[in-house]
Coordinates of C-alpha atoms and ligand atoms in Angstrom, one line a residue:
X1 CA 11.0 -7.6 10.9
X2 CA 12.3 -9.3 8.0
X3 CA 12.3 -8.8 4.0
X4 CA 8.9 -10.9 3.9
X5 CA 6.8 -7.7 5.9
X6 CA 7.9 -5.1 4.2
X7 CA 5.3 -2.6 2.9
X8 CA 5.1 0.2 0.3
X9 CA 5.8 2.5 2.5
X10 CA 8.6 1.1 3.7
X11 CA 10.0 0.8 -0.1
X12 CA 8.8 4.5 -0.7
X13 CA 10.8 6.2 2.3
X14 CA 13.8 4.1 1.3
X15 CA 13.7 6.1 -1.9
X16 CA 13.2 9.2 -0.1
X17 CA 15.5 9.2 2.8
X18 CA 16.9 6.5 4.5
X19 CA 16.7 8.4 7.9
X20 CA 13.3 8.8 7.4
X21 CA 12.8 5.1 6.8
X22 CA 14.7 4.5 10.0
X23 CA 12.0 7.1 11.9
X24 CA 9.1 5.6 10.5
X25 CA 9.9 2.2 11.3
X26 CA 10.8 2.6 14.7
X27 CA 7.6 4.3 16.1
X28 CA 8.5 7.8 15.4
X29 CA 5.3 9.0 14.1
X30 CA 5.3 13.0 13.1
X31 CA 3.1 13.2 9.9
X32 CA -0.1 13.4 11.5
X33 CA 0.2 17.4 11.2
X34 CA 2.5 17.4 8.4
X35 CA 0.7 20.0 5.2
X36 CA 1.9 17.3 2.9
X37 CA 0.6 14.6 4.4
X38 CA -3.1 16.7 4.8
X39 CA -2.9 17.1 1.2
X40 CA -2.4 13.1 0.8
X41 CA -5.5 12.5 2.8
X42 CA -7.8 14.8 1.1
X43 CA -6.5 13.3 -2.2
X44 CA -7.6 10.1 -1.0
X45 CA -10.6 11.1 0.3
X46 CA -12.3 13.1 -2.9
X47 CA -10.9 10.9 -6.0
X48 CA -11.4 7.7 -7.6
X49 CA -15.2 7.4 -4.9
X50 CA -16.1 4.6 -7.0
X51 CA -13.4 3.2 -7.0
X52 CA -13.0 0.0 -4.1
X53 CA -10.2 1.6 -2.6
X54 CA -6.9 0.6 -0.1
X55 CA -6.5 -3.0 -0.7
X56 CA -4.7 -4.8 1.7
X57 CA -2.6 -7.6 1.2
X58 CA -1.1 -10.1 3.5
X59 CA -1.4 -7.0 6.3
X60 CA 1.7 -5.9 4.1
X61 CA 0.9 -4.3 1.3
X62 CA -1.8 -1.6 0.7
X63 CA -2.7 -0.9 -3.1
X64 CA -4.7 2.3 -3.9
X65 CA -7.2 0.1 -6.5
X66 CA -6.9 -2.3 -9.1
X67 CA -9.0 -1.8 -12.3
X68 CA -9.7 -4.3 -15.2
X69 CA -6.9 -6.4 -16.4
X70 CA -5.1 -6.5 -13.6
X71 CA -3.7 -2.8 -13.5
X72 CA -2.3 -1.8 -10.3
X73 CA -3.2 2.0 -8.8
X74 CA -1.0 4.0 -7.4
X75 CA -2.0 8.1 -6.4
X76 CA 0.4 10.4 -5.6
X77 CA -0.1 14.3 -5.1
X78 CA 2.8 15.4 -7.7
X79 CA 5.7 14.0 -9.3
X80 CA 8.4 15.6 -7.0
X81 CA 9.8 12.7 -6.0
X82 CA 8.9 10.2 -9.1
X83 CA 11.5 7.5 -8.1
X84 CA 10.3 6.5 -5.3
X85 CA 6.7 6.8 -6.2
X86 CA 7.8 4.7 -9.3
X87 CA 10.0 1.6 -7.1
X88 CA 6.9 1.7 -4.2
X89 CA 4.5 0.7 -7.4
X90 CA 7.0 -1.8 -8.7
X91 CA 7.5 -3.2 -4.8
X92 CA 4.2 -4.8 -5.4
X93 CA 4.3 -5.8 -9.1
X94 CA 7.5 -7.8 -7.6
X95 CA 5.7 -8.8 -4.4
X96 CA 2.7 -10.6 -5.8
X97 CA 4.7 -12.2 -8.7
X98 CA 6.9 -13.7 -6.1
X99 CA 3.4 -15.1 -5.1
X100 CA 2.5 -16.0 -8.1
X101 CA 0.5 -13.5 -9.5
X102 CA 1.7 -12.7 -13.2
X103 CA 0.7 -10.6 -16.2
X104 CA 0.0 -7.1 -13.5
X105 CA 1.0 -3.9 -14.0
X106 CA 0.9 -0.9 -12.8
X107 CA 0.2 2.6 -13.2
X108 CA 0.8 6.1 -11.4
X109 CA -1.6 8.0 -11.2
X110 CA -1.2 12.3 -10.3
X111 CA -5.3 13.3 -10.5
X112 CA -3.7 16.8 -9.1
X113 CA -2.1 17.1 -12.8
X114 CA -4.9 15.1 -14.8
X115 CA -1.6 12.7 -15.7
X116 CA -0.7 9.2 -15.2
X117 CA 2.4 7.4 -15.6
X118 CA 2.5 3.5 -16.7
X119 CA 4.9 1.1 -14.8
X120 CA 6.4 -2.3 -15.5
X121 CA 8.7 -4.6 -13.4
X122 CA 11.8 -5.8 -15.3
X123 CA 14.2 -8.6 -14.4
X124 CA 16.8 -5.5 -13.0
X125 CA 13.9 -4.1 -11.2
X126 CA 13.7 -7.2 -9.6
X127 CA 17.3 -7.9 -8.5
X128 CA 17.1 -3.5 -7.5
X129 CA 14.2 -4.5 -5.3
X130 CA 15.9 -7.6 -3.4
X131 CA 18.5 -6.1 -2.5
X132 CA 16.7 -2.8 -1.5
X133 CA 14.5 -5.2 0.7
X134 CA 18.1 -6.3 2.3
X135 CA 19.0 -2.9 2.9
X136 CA 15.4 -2.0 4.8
X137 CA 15.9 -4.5 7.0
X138 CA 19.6 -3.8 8.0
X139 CA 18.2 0.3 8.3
X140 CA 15.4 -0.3 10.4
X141 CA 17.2 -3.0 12.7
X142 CA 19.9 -0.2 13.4
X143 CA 20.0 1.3 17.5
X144 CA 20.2 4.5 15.4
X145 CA 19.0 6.4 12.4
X146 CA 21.9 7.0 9.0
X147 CA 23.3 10.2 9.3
X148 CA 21.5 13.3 8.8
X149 CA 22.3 14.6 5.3
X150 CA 20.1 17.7 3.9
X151 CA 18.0 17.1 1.2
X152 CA 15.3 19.3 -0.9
X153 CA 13.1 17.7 0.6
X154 CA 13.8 18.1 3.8
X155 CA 11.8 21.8 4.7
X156 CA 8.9 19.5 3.9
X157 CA 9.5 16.7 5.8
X158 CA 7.1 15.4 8.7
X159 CA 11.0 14.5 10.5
X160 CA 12.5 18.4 9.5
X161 CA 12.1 19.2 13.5
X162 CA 14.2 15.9 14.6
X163 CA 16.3 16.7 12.1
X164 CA 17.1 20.4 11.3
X165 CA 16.6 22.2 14.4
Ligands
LIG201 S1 14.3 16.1 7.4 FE1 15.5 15.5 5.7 S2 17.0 14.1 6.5 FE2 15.4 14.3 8.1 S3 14.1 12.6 7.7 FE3 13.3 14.3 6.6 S4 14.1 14.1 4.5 FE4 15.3 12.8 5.9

């Protein structure tokens, strides 16, 4: 692994918890039954039909859609945890400029709430997401997850077993 294959998801977890990061990279694979993660999936499955969804790029990164010029789609279920939704989107603003790919942008959107959110990449973003992108891959390399530290977010984690009981 290194800061060339890492993936939205990987961004968006970083934002979240870095322990979950370190789960999720390392084969530890609990969302399948997670309420949260059931919700995601019928999102996915009953909005924007006509839209030519999950677009994968490089095997790295997976956009929701793209619609005309160049706007990036992002769907999330609510805005409880905005940041990371926000540096995920951002991730592949900054991802395909690298590769040459200018004048994209992005936007949130939370069908759930009938709202959107628009996103743009600036030069801090940028330097934010290099050096997150050092972090991930000094995280996930670890022999063992970062500490446990409770979160609100944490009842509702797919990881809340591993971690809280
Ligand atoms: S239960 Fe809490 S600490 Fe554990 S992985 Fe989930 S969010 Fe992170």
């Amino acid at each position: 692994m290194d800061e060339n294959n890492i993936s939205g998801m990987h961004i968006y977890y970083y934002y979240v918890c870095k322990r979950k990061l370190w789960y999720f990279s390392n084969g530890l694979a609990m969302e399948s039954e997670n309420e949260n993660v059931k919700i995601g999936k019928l999102i996915d499955e009953t909005t924007y039909k006509q839209k030519k969804k999950h677009i994968m790029i490089d095997n790295t990164i997976n956009i929701d859609f793209i619609t005309e010029h160049k706007l990036l789609h992002e769907v999330k279920k609510s805005r409880k945890i905005e940041e990371a939704g926000i540096a995920q989107l951002k991730y592949y603003l900054y991802y395909l400029k690298k590769r040459g790919v200018e004048g994209i942008k992005g936007r949130i959107d939370y069908p759930l709430l009938k709202q959107s959110l628009n996103v743009e990449l600036s030069e801090e973003d940028e330097r934010e997401l290099e050096s997150a992108a050092a972090d991930i891959v000094k995280i996930i390399s670890a022999a063992l997850p970062p500490k446990f530290k409770s979160k609100r977010i944490c009842k509702s984690c797919a990881y809340y077993d591993l971690c809280c009981i």
